[in-house]
Coordinates of C-alpha atoms and ligand atoms in Angstrom, one line a residue:
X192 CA 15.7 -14.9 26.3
X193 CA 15.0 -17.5 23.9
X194 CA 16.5 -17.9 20.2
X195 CA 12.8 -17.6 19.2
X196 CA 12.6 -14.0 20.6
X197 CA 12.6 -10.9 18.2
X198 CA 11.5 -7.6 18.6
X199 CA 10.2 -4.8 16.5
X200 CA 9.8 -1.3 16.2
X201 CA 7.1 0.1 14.5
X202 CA 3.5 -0.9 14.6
X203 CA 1.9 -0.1 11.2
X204 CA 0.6 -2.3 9.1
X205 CA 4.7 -3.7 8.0
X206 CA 5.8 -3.8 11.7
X207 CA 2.5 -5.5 13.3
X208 CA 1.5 -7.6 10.1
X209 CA 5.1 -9.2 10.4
X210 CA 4.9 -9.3 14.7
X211 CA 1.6 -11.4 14.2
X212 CA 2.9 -13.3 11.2
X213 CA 5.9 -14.4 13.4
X214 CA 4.2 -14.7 16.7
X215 CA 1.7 -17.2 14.6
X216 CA 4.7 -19.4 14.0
X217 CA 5.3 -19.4 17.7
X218 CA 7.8 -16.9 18.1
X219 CA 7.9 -14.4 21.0
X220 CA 7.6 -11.2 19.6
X221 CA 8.0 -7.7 21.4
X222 CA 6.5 -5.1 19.3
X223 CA 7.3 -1.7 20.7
X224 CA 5.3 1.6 19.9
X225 CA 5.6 5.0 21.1
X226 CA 1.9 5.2 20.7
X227 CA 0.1 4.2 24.2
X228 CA -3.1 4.0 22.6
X229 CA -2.2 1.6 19.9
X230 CA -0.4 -0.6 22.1
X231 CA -2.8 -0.9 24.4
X232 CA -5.3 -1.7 21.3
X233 CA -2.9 -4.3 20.3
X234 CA -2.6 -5.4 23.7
X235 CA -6.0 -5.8 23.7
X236 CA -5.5 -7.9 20.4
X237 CA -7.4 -5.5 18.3
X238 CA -5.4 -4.1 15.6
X239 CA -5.5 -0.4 15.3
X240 CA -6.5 -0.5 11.5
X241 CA -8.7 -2.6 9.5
X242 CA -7.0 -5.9 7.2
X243 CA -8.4 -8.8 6.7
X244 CA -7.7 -12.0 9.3
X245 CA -5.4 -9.6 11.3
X246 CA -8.0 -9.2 14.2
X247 CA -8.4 -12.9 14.6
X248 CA -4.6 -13.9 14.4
X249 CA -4.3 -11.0 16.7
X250 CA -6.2 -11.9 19.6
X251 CA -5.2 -15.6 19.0
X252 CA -0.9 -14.7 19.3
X253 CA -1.3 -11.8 22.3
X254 CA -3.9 -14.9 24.7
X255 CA -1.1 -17.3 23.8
X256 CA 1.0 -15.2 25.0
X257 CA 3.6 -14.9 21.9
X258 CA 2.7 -10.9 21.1
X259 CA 3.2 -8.4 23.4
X260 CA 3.2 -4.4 22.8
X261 CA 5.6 -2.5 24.9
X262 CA 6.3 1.4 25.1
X263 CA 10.0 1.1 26.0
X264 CA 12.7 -0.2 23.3
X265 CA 15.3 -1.5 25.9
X266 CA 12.8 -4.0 27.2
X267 CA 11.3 -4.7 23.4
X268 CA 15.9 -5.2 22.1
X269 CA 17.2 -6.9 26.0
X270 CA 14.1 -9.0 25.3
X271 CA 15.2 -10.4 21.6
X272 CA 18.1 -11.3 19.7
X273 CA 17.5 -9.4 16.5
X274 CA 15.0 -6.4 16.0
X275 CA 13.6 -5.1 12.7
X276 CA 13.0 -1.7 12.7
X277 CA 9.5 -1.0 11.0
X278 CA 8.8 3.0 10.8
X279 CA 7.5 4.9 8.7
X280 CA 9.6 6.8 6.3
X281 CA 6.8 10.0 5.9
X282 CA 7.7 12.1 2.6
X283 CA 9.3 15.8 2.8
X284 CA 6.8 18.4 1.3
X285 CA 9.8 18.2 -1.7
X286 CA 8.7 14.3 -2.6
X287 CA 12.1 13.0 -0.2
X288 CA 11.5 10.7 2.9
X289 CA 11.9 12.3 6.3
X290 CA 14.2 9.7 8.2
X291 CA 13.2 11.1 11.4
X292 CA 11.7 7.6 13.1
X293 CA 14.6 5.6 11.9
X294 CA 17.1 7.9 13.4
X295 CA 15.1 8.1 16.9
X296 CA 14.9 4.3 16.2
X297 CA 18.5 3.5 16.1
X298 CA 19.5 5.4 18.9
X299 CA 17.3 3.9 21.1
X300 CA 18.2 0.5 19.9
X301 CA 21.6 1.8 20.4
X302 CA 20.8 2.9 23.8
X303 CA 19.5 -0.6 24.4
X304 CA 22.8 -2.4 23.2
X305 CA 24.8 -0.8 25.3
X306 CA 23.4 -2.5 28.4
X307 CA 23.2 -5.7 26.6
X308 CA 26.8 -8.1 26.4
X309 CA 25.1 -10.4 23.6
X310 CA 25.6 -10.5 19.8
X311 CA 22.2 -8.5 18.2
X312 CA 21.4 -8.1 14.8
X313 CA 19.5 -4.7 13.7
X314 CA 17.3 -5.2 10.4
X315 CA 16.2 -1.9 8.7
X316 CA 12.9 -3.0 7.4
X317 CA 11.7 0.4 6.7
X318 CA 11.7 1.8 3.2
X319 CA 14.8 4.1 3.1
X320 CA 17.4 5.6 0.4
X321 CA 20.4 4.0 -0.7
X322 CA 22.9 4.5 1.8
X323 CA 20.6 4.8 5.0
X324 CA 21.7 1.6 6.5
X325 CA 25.1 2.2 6.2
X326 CA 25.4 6.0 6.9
X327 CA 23.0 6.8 9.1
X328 CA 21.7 3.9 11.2
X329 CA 25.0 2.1 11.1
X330 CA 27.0 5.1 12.9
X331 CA 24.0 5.9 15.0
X332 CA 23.9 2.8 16.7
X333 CA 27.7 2.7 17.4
X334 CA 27.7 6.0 18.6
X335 CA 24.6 5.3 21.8
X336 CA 25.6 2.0 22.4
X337 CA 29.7 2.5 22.6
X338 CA 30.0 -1.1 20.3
X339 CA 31.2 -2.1 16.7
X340 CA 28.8 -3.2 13.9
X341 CA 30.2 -6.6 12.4
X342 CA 31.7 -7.5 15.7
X343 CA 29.2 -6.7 18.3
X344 CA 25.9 -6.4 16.2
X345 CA 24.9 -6.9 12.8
X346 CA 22.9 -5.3 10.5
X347 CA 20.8 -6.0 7.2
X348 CA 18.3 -4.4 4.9
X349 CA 15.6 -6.3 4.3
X350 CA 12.7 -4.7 2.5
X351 CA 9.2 -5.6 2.6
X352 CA 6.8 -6.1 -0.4
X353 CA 3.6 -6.3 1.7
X354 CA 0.3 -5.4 -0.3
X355 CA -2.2 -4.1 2.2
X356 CA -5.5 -6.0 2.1
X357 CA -2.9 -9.3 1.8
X358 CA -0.4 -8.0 3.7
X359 CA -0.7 -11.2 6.4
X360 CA -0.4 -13.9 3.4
X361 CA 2.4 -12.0 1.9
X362 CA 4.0 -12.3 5.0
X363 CA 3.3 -16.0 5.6
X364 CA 4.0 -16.6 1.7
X365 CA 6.5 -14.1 0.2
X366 CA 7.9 -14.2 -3.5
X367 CA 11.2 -13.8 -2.3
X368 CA 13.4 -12.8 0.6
X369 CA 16.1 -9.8 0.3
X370 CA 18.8 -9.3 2.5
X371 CA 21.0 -6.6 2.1
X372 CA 24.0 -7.4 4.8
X373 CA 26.9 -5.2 6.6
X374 CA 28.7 -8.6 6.5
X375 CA 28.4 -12.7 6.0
X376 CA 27.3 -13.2 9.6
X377 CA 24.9 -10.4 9.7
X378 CA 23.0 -11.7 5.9
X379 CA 23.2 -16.1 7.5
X380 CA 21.5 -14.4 10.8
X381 CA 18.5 -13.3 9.0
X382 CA 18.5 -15.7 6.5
X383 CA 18.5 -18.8 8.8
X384 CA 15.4 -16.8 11.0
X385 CA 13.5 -16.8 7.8
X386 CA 14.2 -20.4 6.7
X387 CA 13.3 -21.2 10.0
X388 CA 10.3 -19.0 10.0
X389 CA 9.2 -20.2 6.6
X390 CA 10.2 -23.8 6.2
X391 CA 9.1 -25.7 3.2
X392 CA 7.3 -22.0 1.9
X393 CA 11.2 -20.3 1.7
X394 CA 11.4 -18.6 -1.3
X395 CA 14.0 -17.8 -3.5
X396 CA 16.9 -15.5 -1.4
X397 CA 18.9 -13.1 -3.0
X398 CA 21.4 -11.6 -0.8
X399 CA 23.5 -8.5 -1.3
X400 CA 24.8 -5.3 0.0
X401 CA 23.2 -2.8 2.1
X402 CA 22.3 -0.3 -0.7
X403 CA 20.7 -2.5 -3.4
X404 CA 18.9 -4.0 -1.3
X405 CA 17.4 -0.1 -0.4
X406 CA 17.5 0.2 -4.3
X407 CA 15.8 -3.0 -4.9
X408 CA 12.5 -1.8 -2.9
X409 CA 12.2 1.8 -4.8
X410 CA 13.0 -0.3 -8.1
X411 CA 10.4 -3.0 -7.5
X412 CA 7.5 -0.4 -6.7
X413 CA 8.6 2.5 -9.3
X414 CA 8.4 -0.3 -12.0
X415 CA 4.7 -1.6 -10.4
X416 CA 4.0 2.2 -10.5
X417 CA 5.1 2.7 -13.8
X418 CA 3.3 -0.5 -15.5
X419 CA 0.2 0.9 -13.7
X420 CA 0.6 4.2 -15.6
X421 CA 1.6 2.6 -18.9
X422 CA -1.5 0.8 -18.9
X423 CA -3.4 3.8 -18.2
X424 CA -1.6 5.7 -21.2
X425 CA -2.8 3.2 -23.7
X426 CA -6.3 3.4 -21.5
X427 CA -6.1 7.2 -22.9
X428 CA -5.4 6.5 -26.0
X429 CA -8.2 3.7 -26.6
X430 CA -10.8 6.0 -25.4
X431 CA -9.6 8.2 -28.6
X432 CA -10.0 5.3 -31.4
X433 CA -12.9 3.4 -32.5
X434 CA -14.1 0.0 -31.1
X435 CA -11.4 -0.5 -28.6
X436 CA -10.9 -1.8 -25.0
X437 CA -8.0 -1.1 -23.1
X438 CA -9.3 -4.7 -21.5
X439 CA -8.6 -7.0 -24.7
X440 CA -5.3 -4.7 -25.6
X441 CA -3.9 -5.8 -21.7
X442 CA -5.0 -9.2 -22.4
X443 CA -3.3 -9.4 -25.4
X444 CA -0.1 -7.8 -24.5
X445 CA -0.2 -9.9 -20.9
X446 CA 0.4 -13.2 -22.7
X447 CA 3.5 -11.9 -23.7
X448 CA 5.2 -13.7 -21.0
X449 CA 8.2 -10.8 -20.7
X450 CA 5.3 -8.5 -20.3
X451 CA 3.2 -10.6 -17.9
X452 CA -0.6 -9.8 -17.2
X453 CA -0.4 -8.7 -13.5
X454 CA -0.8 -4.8 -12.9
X455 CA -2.2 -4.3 -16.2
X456 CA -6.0 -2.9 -14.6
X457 CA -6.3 0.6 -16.4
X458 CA -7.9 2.8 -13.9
X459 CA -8.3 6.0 -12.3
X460 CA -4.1 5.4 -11.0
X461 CA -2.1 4.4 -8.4
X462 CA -2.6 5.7 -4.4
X463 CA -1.7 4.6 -1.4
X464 CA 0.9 4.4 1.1
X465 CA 3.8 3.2 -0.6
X466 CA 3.9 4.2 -4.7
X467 CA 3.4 7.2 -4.7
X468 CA 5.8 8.6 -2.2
X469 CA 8.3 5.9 -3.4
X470 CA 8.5 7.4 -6.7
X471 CA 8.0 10.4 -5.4
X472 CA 11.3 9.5 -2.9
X473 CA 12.9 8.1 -6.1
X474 CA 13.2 10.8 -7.9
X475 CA 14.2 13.6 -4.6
X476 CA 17.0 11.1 -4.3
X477 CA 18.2 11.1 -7.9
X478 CA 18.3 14.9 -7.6
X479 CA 20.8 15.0 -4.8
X480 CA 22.8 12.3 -7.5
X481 CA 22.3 14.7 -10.2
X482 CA 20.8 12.4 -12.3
X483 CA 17.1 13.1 -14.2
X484 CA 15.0 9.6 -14.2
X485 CA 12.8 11.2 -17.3
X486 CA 10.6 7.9 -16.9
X487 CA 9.5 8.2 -13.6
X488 CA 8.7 11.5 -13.8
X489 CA 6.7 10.6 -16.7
X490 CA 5.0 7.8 -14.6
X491 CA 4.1 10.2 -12.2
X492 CA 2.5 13.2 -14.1
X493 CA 0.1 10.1 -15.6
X494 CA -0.7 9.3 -12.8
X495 CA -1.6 12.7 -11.5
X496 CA -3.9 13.4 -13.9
X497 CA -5.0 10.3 -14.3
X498 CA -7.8 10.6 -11.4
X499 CA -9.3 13.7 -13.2
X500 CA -10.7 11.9 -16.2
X501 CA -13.3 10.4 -14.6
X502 CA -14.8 13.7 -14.0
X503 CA -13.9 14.7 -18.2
X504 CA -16.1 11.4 -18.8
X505 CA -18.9 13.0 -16.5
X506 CA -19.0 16.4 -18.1
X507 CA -18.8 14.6 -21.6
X508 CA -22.2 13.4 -20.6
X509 CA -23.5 15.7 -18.7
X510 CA -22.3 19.0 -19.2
X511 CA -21.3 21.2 -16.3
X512 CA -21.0 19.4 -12.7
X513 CA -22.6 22.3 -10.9
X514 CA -25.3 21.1 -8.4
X515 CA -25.6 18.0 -9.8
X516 CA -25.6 15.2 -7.2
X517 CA -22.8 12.8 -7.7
X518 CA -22.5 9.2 -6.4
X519 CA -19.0 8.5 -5.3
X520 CA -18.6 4.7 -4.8
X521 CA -15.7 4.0 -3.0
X522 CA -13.0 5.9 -1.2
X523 CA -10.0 3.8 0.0
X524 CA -7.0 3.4 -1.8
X525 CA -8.0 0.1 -3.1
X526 CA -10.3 -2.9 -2.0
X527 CA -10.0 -4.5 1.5
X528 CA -8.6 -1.6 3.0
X529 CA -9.6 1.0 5.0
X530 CA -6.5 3.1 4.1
X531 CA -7.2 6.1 2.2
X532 CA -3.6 7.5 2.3
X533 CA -3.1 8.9 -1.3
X534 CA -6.4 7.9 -2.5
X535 CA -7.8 8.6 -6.0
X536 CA -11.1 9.3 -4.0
X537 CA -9.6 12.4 -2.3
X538 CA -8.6 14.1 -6.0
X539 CA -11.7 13.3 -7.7
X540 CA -13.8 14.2 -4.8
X541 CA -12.0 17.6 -4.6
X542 CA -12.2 18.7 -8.0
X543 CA -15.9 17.5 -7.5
X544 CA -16.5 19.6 -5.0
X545 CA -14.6 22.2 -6.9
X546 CA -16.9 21.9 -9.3
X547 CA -19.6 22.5 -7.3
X548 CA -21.5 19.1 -7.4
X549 CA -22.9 17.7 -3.9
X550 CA -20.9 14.7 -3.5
X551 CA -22.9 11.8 -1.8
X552 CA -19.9 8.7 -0.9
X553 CA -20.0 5.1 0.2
X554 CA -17.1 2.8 0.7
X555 CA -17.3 -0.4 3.2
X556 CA -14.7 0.5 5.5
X557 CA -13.2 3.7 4.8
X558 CA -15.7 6.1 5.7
X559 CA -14.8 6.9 9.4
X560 CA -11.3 7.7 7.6
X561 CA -13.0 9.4 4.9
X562 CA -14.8 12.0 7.8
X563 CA -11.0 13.3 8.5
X564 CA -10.6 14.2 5.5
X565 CA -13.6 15.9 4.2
X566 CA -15.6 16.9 6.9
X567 CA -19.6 18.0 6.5
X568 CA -18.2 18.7 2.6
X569 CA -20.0 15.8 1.6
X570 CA -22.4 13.2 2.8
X571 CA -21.6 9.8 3.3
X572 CA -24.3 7.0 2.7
X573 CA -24.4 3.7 4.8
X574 CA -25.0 1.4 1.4
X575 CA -24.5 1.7 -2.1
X576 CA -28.0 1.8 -2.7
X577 CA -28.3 5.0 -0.4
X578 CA -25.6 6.7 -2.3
X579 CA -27.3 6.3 -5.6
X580 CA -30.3 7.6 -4.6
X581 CA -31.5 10.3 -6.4
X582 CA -27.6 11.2 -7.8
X583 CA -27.1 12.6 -11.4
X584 CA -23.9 10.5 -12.0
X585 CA -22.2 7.9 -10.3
X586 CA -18.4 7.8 -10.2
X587 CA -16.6 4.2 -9.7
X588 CA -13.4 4.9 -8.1
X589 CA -12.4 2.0 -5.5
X590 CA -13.6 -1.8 -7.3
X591 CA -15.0 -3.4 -4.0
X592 CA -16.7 -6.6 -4.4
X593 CA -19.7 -5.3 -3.9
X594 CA -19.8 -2.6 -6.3
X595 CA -19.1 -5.4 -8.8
X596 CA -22.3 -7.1 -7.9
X597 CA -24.4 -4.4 -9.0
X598 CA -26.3 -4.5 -12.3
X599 CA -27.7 -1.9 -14.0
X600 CA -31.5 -1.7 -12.8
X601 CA -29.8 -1.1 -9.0
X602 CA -28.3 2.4 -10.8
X603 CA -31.6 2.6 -12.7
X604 CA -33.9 1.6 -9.6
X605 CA -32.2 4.8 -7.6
X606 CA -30.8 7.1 -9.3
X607 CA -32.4 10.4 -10.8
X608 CA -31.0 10.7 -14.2
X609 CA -28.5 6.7 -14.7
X610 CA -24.9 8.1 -15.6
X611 CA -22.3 5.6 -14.6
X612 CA -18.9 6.4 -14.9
X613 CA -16.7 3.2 -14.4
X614 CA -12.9 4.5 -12.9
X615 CA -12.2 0.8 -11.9
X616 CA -13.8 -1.2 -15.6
X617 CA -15.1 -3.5 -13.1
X618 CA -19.0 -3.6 -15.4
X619 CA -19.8 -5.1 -18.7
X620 CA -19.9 -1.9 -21.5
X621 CA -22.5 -4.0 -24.0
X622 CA -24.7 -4.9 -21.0
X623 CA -24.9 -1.4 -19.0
X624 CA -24.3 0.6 -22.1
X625 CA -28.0 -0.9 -23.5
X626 CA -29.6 0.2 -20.2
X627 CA -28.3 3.4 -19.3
X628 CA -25.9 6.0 -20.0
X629 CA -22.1 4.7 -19.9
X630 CA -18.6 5.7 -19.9
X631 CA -15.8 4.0 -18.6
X632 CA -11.4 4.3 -18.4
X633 CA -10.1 2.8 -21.6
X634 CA -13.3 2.3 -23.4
X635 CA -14.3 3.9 -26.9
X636 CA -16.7 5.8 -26.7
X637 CA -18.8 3.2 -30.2
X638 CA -18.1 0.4 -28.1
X639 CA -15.9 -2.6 -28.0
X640 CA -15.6 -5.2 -30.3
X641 CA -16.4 -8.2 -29.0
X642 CA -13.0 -10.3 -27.3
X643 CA -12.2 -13.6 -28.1
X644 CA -9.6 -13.5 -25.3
Ligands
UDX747 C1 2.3 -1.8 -2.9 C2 3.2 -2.9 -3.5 O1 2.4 -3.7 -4.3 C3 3.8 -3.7 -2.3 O2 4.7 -4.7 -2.9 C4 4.6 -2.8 -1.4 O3 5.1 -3.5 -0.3 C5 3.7 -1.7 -0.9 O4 3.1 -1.0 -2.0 P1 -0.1 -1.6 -1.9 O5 0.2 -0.2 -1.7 O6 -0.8 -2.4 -0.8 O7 1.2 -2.4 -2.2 O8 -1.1 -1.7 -3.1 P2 -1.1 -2.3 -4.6 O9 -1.9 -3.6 -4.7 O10 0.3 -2.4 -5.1 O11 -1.9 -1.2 -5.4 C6 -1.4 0.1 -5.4 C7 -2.3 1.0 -6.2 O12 -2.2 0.7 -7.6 C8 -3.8 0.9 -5.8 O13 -4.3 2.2 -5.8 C9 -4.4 0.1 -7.0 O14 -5.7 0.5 -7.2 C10 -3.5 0.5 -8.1 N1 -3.4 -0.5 -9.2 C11 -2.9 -1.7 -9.0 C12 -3.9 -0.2 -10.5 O15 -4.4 0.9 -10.7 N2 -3.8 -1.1 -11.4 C13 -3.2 -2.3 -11.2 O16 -3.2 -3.1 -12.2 C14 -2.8 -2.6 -10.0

C-alpha cells in the first residue's frame, strides 16, 4: 500500500466525483459499491449518471490504472490508508435522514480494521446530523474492529459542497476545506492529503470539532435554500406592483456586498438532491432538540408553493388548463444534470396533469429519468421544437442553454395559440411580450421599467 492509496465508500455523484477527482491527481483510489452493476459501469469507465467531463476523466483514471471499483470493503480499507465514507443519507417519510448506509458502512470498515495492524483514518463525508460521527460511527467502528479511535484510527467530518453539473471542478477547486476532527492527528491527516491533493489551489481550512462541522453543511445549504426562497418572496410580491422586475430589485440588492448577488435567480424554487431534504433534515433534527427554526420552515413552505405559480400565471392567461396542450420545457432539477431528484418539473407536471391538460416535455438529458416517473402520463418530445408544436402554453421550468436560445418566432413558428410562461426569467419581457402572449416569475404584469443596472 502506498501513502497515495485511499479508498471510498459510496459511488454517487460525492463518492465517485471525488474518486476521479483524486485518481486524476494520480492517487490510487478504491471505490467500493454494493452495486455490481454500477461498478462494473465504472469499471468500464462509464459513469453511471450523466455530469459533465466525468466520462472522459473516467475512462482516462480506471486505463491508467488509478480507479478501480470493488464490491468488497476489506479489500477497498486493507487497500488505503484513509477511507471517506460517501453514502447517501436518504430522508425518513417525517423530513429526518435515514442513517442506514453509514451505519452498514462503519461496520464494515470496522470489520476491515480489525485485520489491519496500521493507523487508518475514517472521514464521514456524507451529510449527517450533529452528533453522527461521534455517536454512531465512532462506537460502531470500535465495536467490529475490537480498536480505539484516537489511538488506532482517526476520524473527521468533512462535508462536501459539490454542485451537481460542476461537481468535478468543485472538487478540483473548492472554496474551502472543513474538517471536523476526533483529535489533532486525525484533523493534520486529512488536512495534509488535501494540501497535498490541492497544492497551490488549497483553499482556506477551517478546522473544528466533529459536530460543527455536521452543522456547518446543514447551515451552509439551509441558508442557499433560504436566499433562494427570499428571492422568490420578493419575486411574489413584484408580480403584485406596477412596473417592476424582481431582476433589477436582485441586481440592486446584490451589490450590497453583505448581501452578494449569487443565488439571487427568482424562479419556480429550489429541488434536487441536497436542499430540500437538508432543510427538510434540519428541521426533524431541531425537533428532537426541542427547538422551532420558524425561518426554515418559512423557507420551506415558499418553496413548496413556489412551483405552482407557474400554472396561476397559465390560467391568468388562459383560463382553465383542461385539455389544453402544455409545453413543458425542461424537467431536471437544474441545467447540466440529468438528476430529477426533487424536481420542480415533477410538481408542476402533476398539478398539470391534475388539471387535466396533456402535458407534452422535453429536457436534454433527463428524459429517460423523466419515463420513471411519469410513465405513458405524458409525451416526451425529442427537441424543443417538437414539444411546442401545436401546445396552448408553454411552461419554462429547467433554464437549459438551449431554451435560452429561443426567440419568440420559434414559439410563434409551432405553437397553436403563443403562451409562454417563463419559471426560470431566462427571456427578454419587452422583446417576447411585443410578440406573443407573456408572463413570467417576478415580473409585473405592465411591464418593467427599463434597468440601468
Ligand atoms: C447544492 C449546493 O449548492 C452544494 O453546495 C451542495 O453540496 C449540494 O447542494 P446542487 O443541489 O447541485 O448543490 O444545486 P444548486 O446549484 O445549489 O441548486 C439547487 C436548486 O436551487 C436548483 O433547483 C436551482 O434551480 C435552484 N436555484 C439556485 C434557484 O432557484 N435560484 C438560484 O439563485 C440558485
Amino acid at each position: 500500500m502506498t501513502e497515495k492509496a485511499i479508498s471510498i465508500v459510496g459511488t454517487g455523484y460525492v463518492g465517485l466525483c471525488t474518486a476521479v477527482g483524486f485518481a486524476s491527481k494520480g492517487y490510487k483510489v478504491v471505490a467500493s459499491t454494493h452495486d455490481s452493476e454500477k461498478a462494473k459501469l465504472i469499471n468500464e469507465g462509464t459513469p453511471p449518471f450523466f455530469e459533465p467531463g466525468l466520462e472522459e476523466l473516467l475512462r482516462k483514471v480506471v486505463k491508467k490504472g488509478w480507479l478501480r471499483c470493488v464490491l468488497d470493503r476489506e479489500e477497498a480499507v486493507t487497500n488505503s490508508g484513509l477511507t471517506i465514507i460517501s453514502v447517501s443519507t436518504p430522508s425518513e417519510p417525517d423530513g429526518s435522514i435515514n442513517l442506514r448506509f453509514i451505519k452498514r458502512s462503519a461496520r464494515e470498515i470496522g470489520e476491515a480494521l480489525h485485520k489491519k495492524d496500521a493507523y487508518h483514518l475514517v472521514v464521514v463525508k456524507s451529510t449527517v446530523v450533529p452528533g453522527t460521527s461521534e455517536n454512531l460511527v465512532k462506537p460502531i467502528v470500535e465495536n467490529s474492529s475490537g480498536k480505539r479511535c484516537g489511538a488506532d484510527f482517526g476520524l473527521c467530518m468533512n462535508p462536501e459542497f459539490l454542485r451537481e453539473g460542476a461537481a468535478l471542478y468543485d472538487t478540483l477547486h473548492p472554496d474551502r476545506i472543513i474538517i471536523g476532527e476526533y483529535d489533532e492527528k486525525s484533523g493534520s491527516t486529512l488536512e495534509k492529503l488535501y494540501r497535498d491533493f490541492l497544492v497551490e489551489d488549497m483553499p482556506p481550512t477551517v478546522r473544528t470539532s466533529l459536530s460543527a462541522a455536521e452543522l456547518i453543511k446543514y447551515a451552509n445549504n439551509a441558508f442557499l435554500a433560504t436566499k433562494i426562497s427570499f428571492i422568490n418572496t420578493i419575486a411574489n410580491i413584484c408580480e403584485k406592483i406596477p412596473a417592476a422586475d424582481v431582476g433589477t430589485v436582485a441586481k440592486a440588492i446584490g451589490l450590497d456586498e453583505r448581501i452578494n448577488p449569487l443565488f439571487l435567480n427568482a424562479g419556480l424554487g429550489y429541488g434536487g438532491s441536497c436542499l430540500p431534504k437538508d432543510v427538510k433534515a434540519l428541521i426533524a433534527f431541531c425537533r428532537g432538540l426541542d427547538y422551532v427554526p420558524i425561518l426554515l420552515k418559512a423557507a420551506e413552505d415558499v418553496n413548496n408553493t413556489q412551483p405552482y405559480r407557474a400554472i396561476e400565471l397559465a390560467k391568468e392567461h388562459i383560463g382553465g388548463l383542461k385539455d389544453k396542450r402544455v409545453a413543458v420545457l425542461g424537467l431536471a432539477f437544474k441545467p447540466n444534470t440529468d438528476d430529477m431528484r426533487e424536481a420542480v418539473s415533477v410538481k408542476v407536471i402533476n398539478k398539470l396533469l391534475e388539471e387535466g391538460a396533456k402535458v407534452v416535455a422535453y429536457d436534454p438529458k433527463a428524459i429517460v429519468n423523466a419515463r420513471h416517473i411519469f410513465g405513458d402520463k405524458i409525451e416526451y418530445a425529442n427537441s424543443s421544437t417538437e414539444c411546442l408544436k401545436n401546445a396552448e402554453c408553454c411552461i419554462v421550468v429547467t433554464e437549459w442553454e438551449e431554451f435560452k436560445q429561443l426567440e419568440p418566432k420559434d414559439f410563434v413558428g409551432q405553437m397553436k395559440t403563443p403562451l409562454v410562461i417563463d419559471g426560470r426569467r431566462i427571456y427578454d419581457q419587452r422583446e417576447f411580450s411585443r410578440k406573443l402572449n407573456f408572463a413570467g416569475i417576478g415580473l409585473s404584469a405592465q411591464g418593467s421599467y427599463p434597468s440601468s443596472i
